[in-house]
Coordinates of C-alpha atoms in Angstrom, one line a residue:
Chain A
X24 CA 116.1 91.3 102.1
X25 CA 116.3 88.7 99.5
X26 CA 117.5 89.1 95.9
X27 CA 114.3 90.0 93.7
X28 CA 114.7 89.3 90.2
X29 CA 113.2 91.1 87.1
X30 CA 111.1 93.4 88.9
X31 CA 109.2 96.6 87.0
X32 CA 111.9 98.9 88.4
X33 CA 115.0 96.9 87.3
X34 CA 113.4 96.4 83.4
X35 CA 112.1 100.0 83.1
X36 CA 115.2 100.9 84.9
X37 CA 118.2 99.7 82.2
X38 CA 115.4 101.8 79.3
X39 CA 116.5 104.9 81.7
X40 CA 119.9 104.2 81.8
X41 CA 119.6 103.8 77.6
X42 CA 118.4 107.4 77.5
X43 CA 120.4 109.9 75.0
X44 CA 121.7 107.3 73.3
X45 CA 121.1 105.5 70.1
X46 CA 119.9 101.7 69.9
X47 CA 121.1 101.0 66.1
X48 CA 119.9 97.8 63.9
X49 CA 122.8 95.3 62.9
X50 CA 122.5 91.8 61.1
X51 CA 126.6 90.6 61.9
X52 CA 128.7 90.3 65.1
X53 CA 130.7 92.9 62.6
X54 CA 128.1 95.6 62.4
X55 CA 127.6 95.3 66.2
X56 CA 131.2 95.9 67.0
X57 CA 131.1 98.8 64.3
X58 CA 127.8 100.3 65.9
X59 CA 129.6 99.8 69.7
X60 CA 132.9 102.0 68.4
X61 CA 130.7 104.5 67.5
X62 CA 128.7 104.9 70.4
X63 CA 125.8 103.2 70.2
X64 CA 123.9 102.4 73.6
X65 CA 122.2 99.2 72.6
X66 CA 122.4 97.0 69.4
X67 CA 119.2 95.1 68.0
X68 CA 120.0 91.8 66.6
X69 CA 118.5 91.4 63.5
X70 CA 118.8 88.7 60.2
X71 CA 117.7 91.8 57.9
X72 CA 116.7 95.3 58.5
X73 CA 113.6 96.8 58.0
X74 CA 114.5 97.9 54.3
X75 CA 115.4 94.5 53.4
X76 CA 112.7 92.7 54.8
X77 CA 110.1 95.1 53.0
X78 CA 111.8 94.8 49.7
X79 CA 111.9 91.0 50.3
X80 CA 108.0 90.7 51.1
X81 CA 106.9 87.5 52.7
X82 CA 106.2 85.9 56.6
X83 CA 109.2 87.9 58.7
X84 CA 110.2 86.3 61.7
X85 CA 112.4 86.2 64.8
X86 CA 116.1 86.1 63.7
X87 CA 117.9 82.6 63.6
X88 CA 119.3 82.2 67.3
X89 CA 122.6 81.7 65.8
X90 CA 123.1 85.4 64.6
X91 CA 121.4 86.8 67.9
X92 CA 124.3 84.7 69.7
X93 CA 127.2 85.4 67.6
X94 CA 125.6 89.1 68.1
X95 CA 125.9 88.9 71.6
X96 CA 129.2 87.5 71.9
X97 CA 130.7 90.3 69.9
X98 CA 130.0 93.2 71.9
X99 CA 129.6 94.5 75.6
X100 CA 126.5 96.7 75.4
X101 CA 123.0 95.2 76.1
X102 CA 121.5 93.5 72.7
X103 CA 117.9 93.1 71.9
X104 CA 115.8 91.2 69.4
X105 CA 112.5 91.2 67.9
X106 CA 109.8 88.9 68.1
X107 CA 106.3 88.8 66.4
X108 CA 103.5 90.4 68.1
X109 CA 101.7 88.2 69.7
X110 CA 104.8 85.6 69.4
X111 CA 105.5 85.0 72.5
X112 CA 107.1 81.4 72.5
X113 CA 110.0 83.6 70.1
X114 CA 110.4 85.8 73.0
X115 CA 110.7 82.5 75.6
X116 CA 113.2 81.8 72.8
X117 CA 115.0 84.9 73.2
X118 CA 114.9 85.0 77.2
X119 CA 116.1 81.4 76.9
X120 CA 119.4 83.2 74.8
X121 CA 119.3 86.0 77.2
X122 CA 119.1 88.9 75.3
X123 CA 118.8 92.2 77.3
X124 CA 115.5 93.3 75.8
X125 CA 112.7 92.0 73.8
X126 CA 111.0 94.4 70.8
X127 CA 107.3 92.8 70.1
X128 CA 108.1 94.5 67.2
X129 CA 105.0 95.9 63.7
X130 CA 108.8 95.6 61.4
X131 CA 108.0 91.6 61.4
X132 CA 104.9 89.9 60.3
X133 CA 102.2 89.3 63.2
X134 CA 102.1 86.2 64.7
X135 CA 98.2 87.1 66.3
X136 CA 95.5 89.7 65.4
X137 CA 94.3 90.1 68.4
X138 CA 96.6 89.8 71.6
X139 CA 100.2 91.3 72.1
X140 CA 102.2 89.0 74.5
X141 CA 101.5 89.3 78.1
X142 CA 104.9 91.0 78.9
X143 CA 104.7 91.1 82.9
X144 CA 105.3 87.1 82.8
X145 CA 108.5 87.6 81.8
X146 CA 112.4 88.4 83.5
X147 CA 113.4 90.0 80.3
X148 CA 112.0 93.9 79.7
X149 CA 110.0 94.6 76.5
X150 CA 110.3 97.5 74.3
X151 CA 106.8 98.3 71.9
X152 CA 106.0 100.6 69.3
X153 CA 103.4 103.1 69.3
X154 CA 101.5 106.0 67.4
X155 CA 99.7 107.9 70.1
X156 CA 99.1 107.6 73.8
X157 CA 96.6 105.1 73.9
X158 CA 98.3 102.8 72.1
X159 CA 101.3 102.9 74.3
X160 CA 99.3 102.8 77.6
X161 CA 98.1 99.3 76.6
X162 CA 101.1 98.4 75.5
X163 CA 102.3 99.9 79.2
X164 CA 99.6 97.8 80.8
X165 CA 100.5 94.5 79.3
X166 CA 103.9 95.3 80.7
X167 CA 106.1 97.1 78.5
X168 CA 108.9 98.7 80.1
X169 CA 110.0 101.5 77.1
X170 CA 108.1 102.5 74.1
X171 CA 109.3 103.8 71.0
X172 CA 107.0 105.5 68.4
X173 CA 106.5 103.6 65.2
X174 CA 107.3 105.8 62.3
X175 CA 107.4 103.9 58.8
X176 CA 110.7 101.9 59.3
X177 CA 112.7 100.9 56.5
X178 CA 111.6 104.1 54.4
X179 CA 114.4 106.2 55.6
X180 CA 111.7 108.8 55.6
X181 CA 111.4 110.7 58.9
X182 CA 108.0 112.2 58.4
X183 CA 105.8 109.2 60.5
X184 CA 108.6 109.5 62.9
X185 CA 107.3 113.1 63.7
X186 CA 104.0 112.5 63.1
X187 CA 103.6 109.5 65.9
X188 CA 106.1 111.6 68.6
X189 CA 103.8 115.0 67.9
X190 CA 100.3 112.5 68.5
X191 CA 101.7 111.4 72.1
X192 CA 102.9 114.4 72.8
X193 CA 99.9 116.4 72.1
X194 CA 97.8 113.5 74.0
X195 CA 99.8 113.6 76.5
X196 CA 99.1 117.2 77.0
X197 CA 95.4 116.9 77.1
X198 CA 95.6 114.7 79.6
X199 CA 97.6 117.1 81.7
X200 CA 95.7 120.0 81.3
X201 CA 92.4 118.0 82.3
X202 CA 91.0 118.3 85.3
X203 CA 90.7 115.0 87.5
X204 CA 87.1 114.4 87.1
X205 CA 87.4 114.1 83.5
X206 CA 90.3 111.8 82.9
X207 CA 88.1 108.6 83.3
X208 CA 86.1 109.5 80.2
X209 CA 89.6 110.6 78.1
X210 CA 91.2 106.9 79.4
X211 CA 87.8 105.4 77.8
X212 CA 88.4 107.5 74.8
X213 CA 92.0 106.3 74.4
X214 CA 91.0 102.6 75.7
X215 CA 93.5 103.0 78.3
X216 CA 93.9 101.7 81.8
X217 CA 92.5 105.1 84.0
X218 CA 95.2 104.4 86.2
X219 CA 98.1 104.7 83.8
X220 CA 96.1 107.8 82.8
X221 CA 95.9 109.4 86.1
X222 CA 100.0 108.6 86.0
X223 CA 100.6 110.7 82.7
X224 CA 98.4 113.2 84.2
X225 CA 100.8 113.5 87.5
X226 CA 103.8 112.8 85.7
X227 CA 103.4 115.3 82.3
X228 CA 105.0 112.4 80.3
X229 CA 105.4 109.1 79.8
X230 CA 105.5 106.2 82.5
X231 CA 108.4 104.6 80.9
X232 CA 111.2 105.7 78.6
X233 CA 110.1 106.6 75.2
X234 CA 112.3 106.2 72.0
X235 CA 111.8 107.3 68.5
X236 CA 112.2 105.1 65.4
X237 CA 111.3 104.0 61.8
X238 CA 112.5 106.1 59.6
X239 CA 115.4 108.2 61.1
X240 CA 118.5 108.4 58.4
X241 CA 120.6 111.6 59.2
X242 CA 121.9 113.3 62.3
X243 CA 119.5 115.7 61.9
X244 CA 116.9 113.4 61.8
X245 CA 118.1 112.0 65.5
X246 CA 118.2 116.0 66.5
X247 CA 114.9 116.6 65.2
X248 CA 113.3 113.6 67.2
X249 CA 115.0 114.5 70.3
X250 CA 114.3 118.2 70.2
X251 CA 110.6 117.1 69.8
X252 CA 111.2 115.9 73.6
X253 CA 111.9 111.7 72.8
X254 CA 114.2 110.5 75.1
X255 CA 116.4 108.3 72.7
X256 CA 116.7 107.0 69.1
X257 CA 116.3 103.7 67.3
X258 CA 118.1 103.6 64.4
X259 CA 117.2 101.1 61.6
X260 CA 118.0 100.7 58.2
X261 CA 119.9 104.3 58.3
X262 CA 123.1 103.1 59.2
X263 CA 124.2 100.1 57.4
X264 CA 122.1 100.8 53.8
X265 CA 124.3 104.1 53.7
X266 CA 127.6 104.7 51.9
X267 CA 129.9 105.2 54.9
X268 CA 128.0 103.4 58.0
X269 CA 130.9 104.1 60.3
X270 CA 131.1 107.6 59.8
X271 CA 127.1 107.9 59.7
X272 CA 127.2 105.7 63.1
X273 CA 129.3 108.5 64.6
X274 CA 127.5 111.2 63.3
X275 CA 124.1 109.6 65.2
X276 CA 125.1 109.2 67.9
X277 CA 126.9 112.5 68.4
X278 CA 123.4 114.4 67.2
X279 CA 121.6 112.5 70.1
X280 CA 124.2 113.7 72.6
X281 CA 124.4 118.2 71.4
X282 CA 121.1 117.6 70.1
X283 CA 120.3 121.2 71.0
X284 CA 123.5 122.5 69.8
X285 CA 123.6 123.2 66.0
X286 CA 127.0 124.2 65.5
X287 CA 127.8 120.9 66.5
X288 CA 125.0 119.0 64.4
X289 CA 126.6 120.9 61.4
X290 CA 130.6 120.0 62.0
X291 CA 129.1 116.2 62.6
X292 CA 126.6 116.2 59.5
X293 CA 129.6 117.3 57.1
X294 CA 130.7 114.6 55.0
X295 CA 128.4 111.3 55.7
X296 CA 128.3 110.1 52.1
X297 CA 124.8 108.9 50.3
X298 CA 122.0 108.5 53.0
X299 CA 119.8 105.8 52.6
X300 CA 117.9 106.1 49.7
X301 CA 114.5 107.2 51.0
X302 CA 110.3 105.9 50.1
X303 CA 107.7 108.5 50.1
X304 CA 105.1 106.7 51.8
X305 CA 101.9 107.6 50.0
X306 CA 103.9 105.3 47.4
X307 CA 103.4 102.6 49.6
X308 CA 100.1 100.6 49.9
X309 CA 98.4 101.2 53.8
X310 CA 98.0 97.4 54.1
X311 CA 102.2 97.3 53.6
X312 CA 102.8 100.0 56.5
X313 CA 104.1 98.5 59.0
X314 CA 102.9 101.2 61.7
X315 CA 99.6 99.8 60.9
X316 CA 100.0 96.2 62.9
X317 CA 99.3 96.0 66.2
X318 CA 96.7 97.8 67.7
Chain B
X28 CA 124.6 125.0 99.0
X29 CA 126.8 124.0 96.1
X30 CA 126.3 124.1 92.8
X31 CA 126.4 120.6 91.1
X32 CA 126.7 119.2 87.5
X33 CA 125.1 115.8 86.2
X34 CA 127.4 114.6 83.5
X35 CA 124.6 114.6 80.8
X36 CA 126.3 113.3 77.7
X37 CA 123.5 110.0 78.0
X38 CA 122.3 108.4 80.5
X39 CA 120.0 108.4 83.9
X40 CA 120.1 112.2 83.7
X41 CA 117.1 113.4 85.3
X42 CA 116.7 111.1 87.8
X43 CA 120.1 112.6 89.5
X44 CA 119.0 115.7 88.8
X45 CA 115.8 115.3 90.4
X46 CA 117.4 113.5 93.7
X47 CA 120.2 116.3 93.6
X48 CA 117.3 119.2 93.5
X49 CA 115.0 118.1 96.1
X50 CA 118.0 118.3 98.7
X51 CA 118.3 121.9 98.0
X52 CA 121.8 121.5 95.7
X53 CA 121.7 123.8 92.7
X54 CA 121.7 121.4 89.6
X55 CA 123.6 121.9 86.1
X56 CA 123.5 119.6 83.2
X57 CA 127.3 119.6 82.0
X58 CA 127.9 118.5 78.2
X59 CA 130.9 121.2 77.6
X60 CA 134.2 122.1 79.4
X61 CA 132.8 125.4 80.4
X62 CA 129.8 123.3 82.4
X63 CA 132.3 122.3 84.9
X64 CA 133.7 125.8 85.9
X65 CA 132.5 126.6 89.7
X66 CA 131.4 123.3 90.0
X67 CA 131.2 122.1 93.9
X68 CA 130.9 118.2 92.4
X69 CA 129.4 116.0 89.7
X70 CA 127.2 113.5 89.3
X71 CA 128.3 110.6 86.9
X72 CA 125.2 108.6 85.8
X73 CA 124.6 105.2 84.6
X74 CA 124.2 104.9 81.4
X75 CA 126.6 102.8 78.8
X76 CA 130.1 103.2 79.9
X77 CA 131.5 102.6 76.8
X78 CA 129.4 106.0 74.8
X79 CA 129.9 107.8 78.0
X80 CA 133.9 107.2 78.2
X81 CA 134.1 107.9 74.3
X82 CA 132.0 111.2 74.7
X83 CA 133.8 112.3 77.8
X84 CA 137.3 112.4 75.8
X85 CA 136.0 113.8 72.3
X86 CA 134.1 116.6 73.9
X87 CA 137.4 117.4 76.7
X88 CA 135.4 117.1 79.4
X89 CA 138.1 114.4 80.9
X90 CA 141.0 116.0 81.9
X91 CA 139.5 118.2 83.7
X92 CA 137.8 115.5 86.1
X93 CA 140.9 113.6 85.6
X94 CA 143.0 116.7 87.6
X95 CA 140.9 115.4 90.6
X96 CA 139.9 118.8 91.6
X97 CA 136.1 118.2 91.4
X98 CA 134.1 116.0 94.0
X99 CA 132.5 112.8 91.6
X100 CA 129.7 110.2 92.4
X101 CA 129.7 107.7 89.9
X102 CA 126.7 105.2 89.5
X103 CA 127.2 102.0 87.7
X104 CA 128.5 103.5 84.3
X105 CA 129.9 106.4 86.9
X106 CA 131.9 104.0 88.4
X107 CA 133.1 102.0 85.9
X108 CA 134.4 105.6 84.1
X109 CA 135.8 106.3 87.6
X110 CA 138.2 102.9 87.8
X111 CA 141.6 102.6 87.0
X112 CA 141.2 99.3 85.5
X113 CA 138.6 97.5 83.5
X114 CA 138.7 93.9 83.4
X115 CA 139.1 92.5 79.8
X116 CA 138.3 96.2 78.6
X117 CA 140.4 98.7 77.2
X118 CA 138.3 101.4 77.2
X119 CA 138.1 105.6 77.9
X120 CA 138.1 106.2 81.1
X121 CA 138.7 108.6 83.9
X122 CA 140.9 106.3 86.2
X123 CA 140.5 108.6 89.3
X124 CA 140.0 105.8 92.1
X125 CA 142.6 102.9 92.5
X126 CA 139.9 100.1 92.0
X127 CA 139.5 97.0 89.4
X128 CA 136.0 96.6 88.4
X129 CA 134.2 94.1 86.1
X130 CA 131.3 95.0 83.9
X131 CA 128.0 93.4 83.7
X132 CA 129.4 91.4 86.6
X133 CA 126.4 89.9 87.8
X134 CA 125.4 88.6 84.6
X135 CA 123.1 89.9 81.8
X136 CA 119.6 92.2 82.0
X137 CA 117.7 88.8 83.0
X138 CA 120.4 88.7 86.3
X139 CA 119.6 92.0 87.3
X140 CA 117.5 92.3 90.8
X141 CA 117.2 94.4 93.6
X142 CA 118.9 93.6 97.0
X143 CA 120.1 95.0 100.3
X144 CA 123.5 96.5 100.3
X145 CA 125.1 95.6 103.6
X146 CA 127.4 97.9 105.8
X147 CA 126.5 101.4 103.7
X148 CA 127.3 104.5 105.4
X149 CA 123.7 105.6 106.2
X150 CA 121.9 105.2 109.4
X151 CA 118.4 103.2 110.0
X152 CA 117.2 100.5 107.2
X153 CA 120.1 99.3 105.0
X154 CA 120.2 100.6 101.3
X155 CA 118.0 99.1 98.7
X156 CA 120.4 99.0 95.7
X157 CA 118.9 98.6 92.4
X158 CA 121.5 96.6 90.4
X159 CA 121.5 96.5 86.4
X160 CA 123.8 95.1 84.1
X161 CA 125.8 96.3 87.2
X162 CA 129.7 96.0 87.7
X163 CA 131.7 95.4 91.2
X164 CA 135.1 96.0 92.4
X165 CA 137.2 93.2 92.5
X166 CA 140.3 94.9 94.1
X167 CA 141.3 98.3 95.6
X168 CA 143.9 100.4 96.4
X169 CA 145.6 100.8 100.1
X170 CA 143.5 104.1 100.3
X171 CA 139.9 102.8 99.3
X172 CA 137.5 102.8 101.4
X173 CA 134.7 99.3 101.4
X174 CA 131.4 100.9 101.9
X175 CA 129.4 98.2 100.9
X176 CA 128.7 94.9 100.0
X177 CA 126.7 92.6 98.8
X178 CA 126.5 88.4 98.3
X179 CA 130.3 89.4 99.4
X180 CA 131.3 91.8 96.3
X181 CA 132.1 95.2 96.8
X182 CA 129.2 97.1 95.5
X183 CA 130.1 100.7 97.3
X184 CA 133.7 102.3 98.2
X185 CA 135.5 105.9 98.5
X186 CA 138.4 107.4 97.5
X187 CA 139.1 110.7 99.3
X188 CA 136.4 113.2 97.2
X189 CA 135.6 110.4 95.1
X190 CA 132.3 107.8 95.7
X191 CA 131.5 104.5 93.1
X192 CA 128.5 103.1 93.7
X193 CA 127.8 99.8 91.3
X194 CA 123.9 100.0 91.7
X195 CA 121.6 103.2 91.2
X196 CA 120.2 105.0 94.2
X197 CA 118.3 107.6 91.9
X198 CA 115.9 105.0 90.9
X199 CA 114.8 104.5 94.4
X200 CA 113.3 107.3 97.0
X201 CA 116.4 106.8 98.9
X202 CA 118.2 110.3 99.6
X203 CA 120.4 109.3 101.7
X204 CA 123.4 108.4 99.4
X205 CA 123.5 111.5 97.3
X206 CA 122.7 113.2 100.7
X207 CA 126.3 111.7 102.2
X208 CA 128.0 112.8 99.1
X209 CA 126.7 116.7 99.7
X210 CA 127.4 116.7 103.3
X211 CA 130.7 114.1 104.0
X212 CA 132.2 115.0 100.4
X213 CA 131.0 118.0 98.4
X214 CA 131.3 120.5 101.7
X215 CA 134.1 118.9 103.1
X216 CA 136.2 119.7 100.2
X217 CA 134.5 122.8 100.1
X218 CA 135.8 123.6 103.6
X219 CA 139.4 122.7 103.2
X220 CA 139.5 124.7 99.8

């Protein structure tokens, strides 16, 4: 047999192996080797996290090549990046650098209105965001290989977090509990392929690996999202615009492992410093939410 | 038939669990010290070596599967936890099996591919091993066993109760490795205890 690169199973296969664990946001080689001592999974290779790029306003874009390298070079675990929805010469850019995974990623500004990237081209996987089922299956079908719910990011605000995972979740067990003859007219419904449908239906879950992120700030937080049945945690802002990042790091990523065991989230949660300082979100405008681009 | 754990600390959990279930093993998730008492072996996922080997010594799950006493297959991660020596890599680790390995050996996520293992202990089509990130052995011990190979690199190998594989069987359909770990190594050291 031949050597076959980049296949379905070998992208959707390193989201699996990612499972438990806690993808966290950094912006310097010195925050990645910070968020690898403490556990984290993955890294995401950023110029500014999610808080910073909303309180700067403006066109957000892929990060400078320079940081994602420098990034890369500092650690050992797999590093992703972001591109624009719809930008996909930034994520030929970022295959080019050979980042692990590519997030067509709402937290930047959209590069087209109307089409995501066509993700099966490429060798590199693709992580998407998504509020309900629908919206991942399409994402699915243009070949994503993991999906994270949206959230709000860079609110430090959990509540869209829960929101999004409860919507897929309680899709996700409509289509289960529907008999075969009807799941052609619930795929129409959620303008999803029927055949990806008719997967969920066999499956009871997702295709791929789904995350949760954009807002998660506290251990609890991470608990919360994985006791609601996600299999893994992005992590955004949280860590590095709190008082003690290190320590808070820790305390993640130790939630996401004893998730179900609270005498454990409580010895971890003790002593973490300031949070993040948290945005209600009716206080932001719906055509700044982020969760609202892409489609 | 035996009762055995999936190291579940993060990881390819389920997918072990699954493969482990539908060959009629009894399947624990192990997280705690008391997880691995009456244990007949464990499973060691993939996952990210580095959280794993950190979680495995915080939470004292190590010395226990350091003593040696309980049957491992490691995958990927799994072996990587399971070497005695990491190139460039200092590390947590078990260190139960006299082999060097190298991480991400085959290059980054873009490098990673599926492939043929050659020489695997299995009878009719070779292996398909699904390789990730993946690591292989670059040297062993006088009492390692080669299992497999492939482009030339040791990709598979056996130490007494102890099996590293560097790609990840539980992806595929493919029984028959965690099959040869329930029958040639789980009952064997079942039978001489």
């Amino acid at each position: 047999m031949e050597r076959e690169v980049g296949t379905f199973r070998v992208k959707a296969g390193l989201a699996e192996m990612l499972k438990g664990g806690v993808i966290m946001d950094v912006t310097t080689p010195e925050q990645a080797v910070i968020a690898e001592r403490a556990g984290a999974v993955a890294v995401m290779a950023l110029e500014r996290v999610p808080a910073d790029i909303r309180a700067a306003g403006g066109v957000a874009r892929m990060a400078d090549p320079h940081i994602v390298r420098e990034i890369m070079d500092a650690v050992t675990i797999p590093v992703m990046a972001k591109a624009r929805i719809g930008h996909f010469v930034e994520a030929q850019i970022l295959e080019a650098l050979g980042v692990d995974y590519i997030d067509e990623s709402e937290v930047l500004t959209p590069a087209d209105e109307q089409y995501h990237i066509d993700k099966a081209k490429f060798k590199v996987p693709f992580v998407c965001g998504a509020r309900n089922l629908g919206e991942a299956l399409r994402r699915i079908a243009e070949g994503a290989a993991m999906i994270r719910t949206k959230g709000e990011p860079g609110t430090g605000n959990v509540v869209e977090a829960v929101r999004h995972a409860r919507t897929v979740n309680a899709d996700i067990r409509r289509v289960v509990a529907a008999p075969e003859d009807e799941l052609g007219t619930i795929a129409k419904e959620l303008g999803a392929p029927l055949e990806l449908v008719r997967e969920v239906h066999e499956l009871g879950r997702l295709p791929v690996v789904n995350f949760s992120a954009g807002g998660i700030a506290t251990p609890a937080d991470a608990a919360l999202m994985m006791q609601l049945g996600v299999d893994g945690i992005f992590v955004g802002s949280g860590i590095f615009k709190s008082q003690d990042p290190e320590a808070r790091a820790r305390a993640v990523v130790r939630a996401t492992t004893h998730f179900q065991d609270p005498a454990v989230l409580a010895e971890v949660s003790v002593g973490l410093g300031e949070a993040m300082p948290g945005i209600e979100i009716s206080k932001i405008a719906p055509a700044e939410r982020m969760q609202e681009r892409g489609w | 038939m035996a009762t055995i754990g999936v190291l579940a600390l993060q990881g390819a959990v389920r997918e072990h669990a699954r493969v482990l279930a539908s060959l009629g093993a009894e399947v624990r998730l192990v997280k705690r010290p008391g997880d691995l008492e009456g244990l007949g072996g464990i499973v060691l996922p993939g996952g990210e070596s580095t959280t794993i080997g950190m979680l495995l010594e915080e939470y004292e799950l190590a010395p226990v599967l350091r003593a040696g006493e309980i049957p491992i297959f490691g995958t990927c991660a799994g072996m990587i936890l399971m070497a005695d020596e990491i190139e460039d890599s200092d590390q947590p680790r078990l260190g139960v099996m006299r082999i060097s390995v190298r991480r991400n050996a085959f290059g980054r996520q873009r490098e990673s591919f599926e492939e043929a293992i050659d020489g695997a202990p299995v009878t009719g089509d070779p292996l398909r091993g699904v390789f990730i990130r993946a690591p292989y052995v670059t040297d062993v011990g006088p009492d390692v066993e080669i299992l497999g190979r492939v482009d030339g690199k040791i990709v598979l190998c056996r130490q007494g109760r102890f099996l590293a594989a560097s790609f990840h069987p539980e992806l595929t359909d493919d029984r028959r490795l965690h099959r040869y770990f329930l029958e040639e190594i789980v009952q064997r050291a079942a039978h001489l205890a």
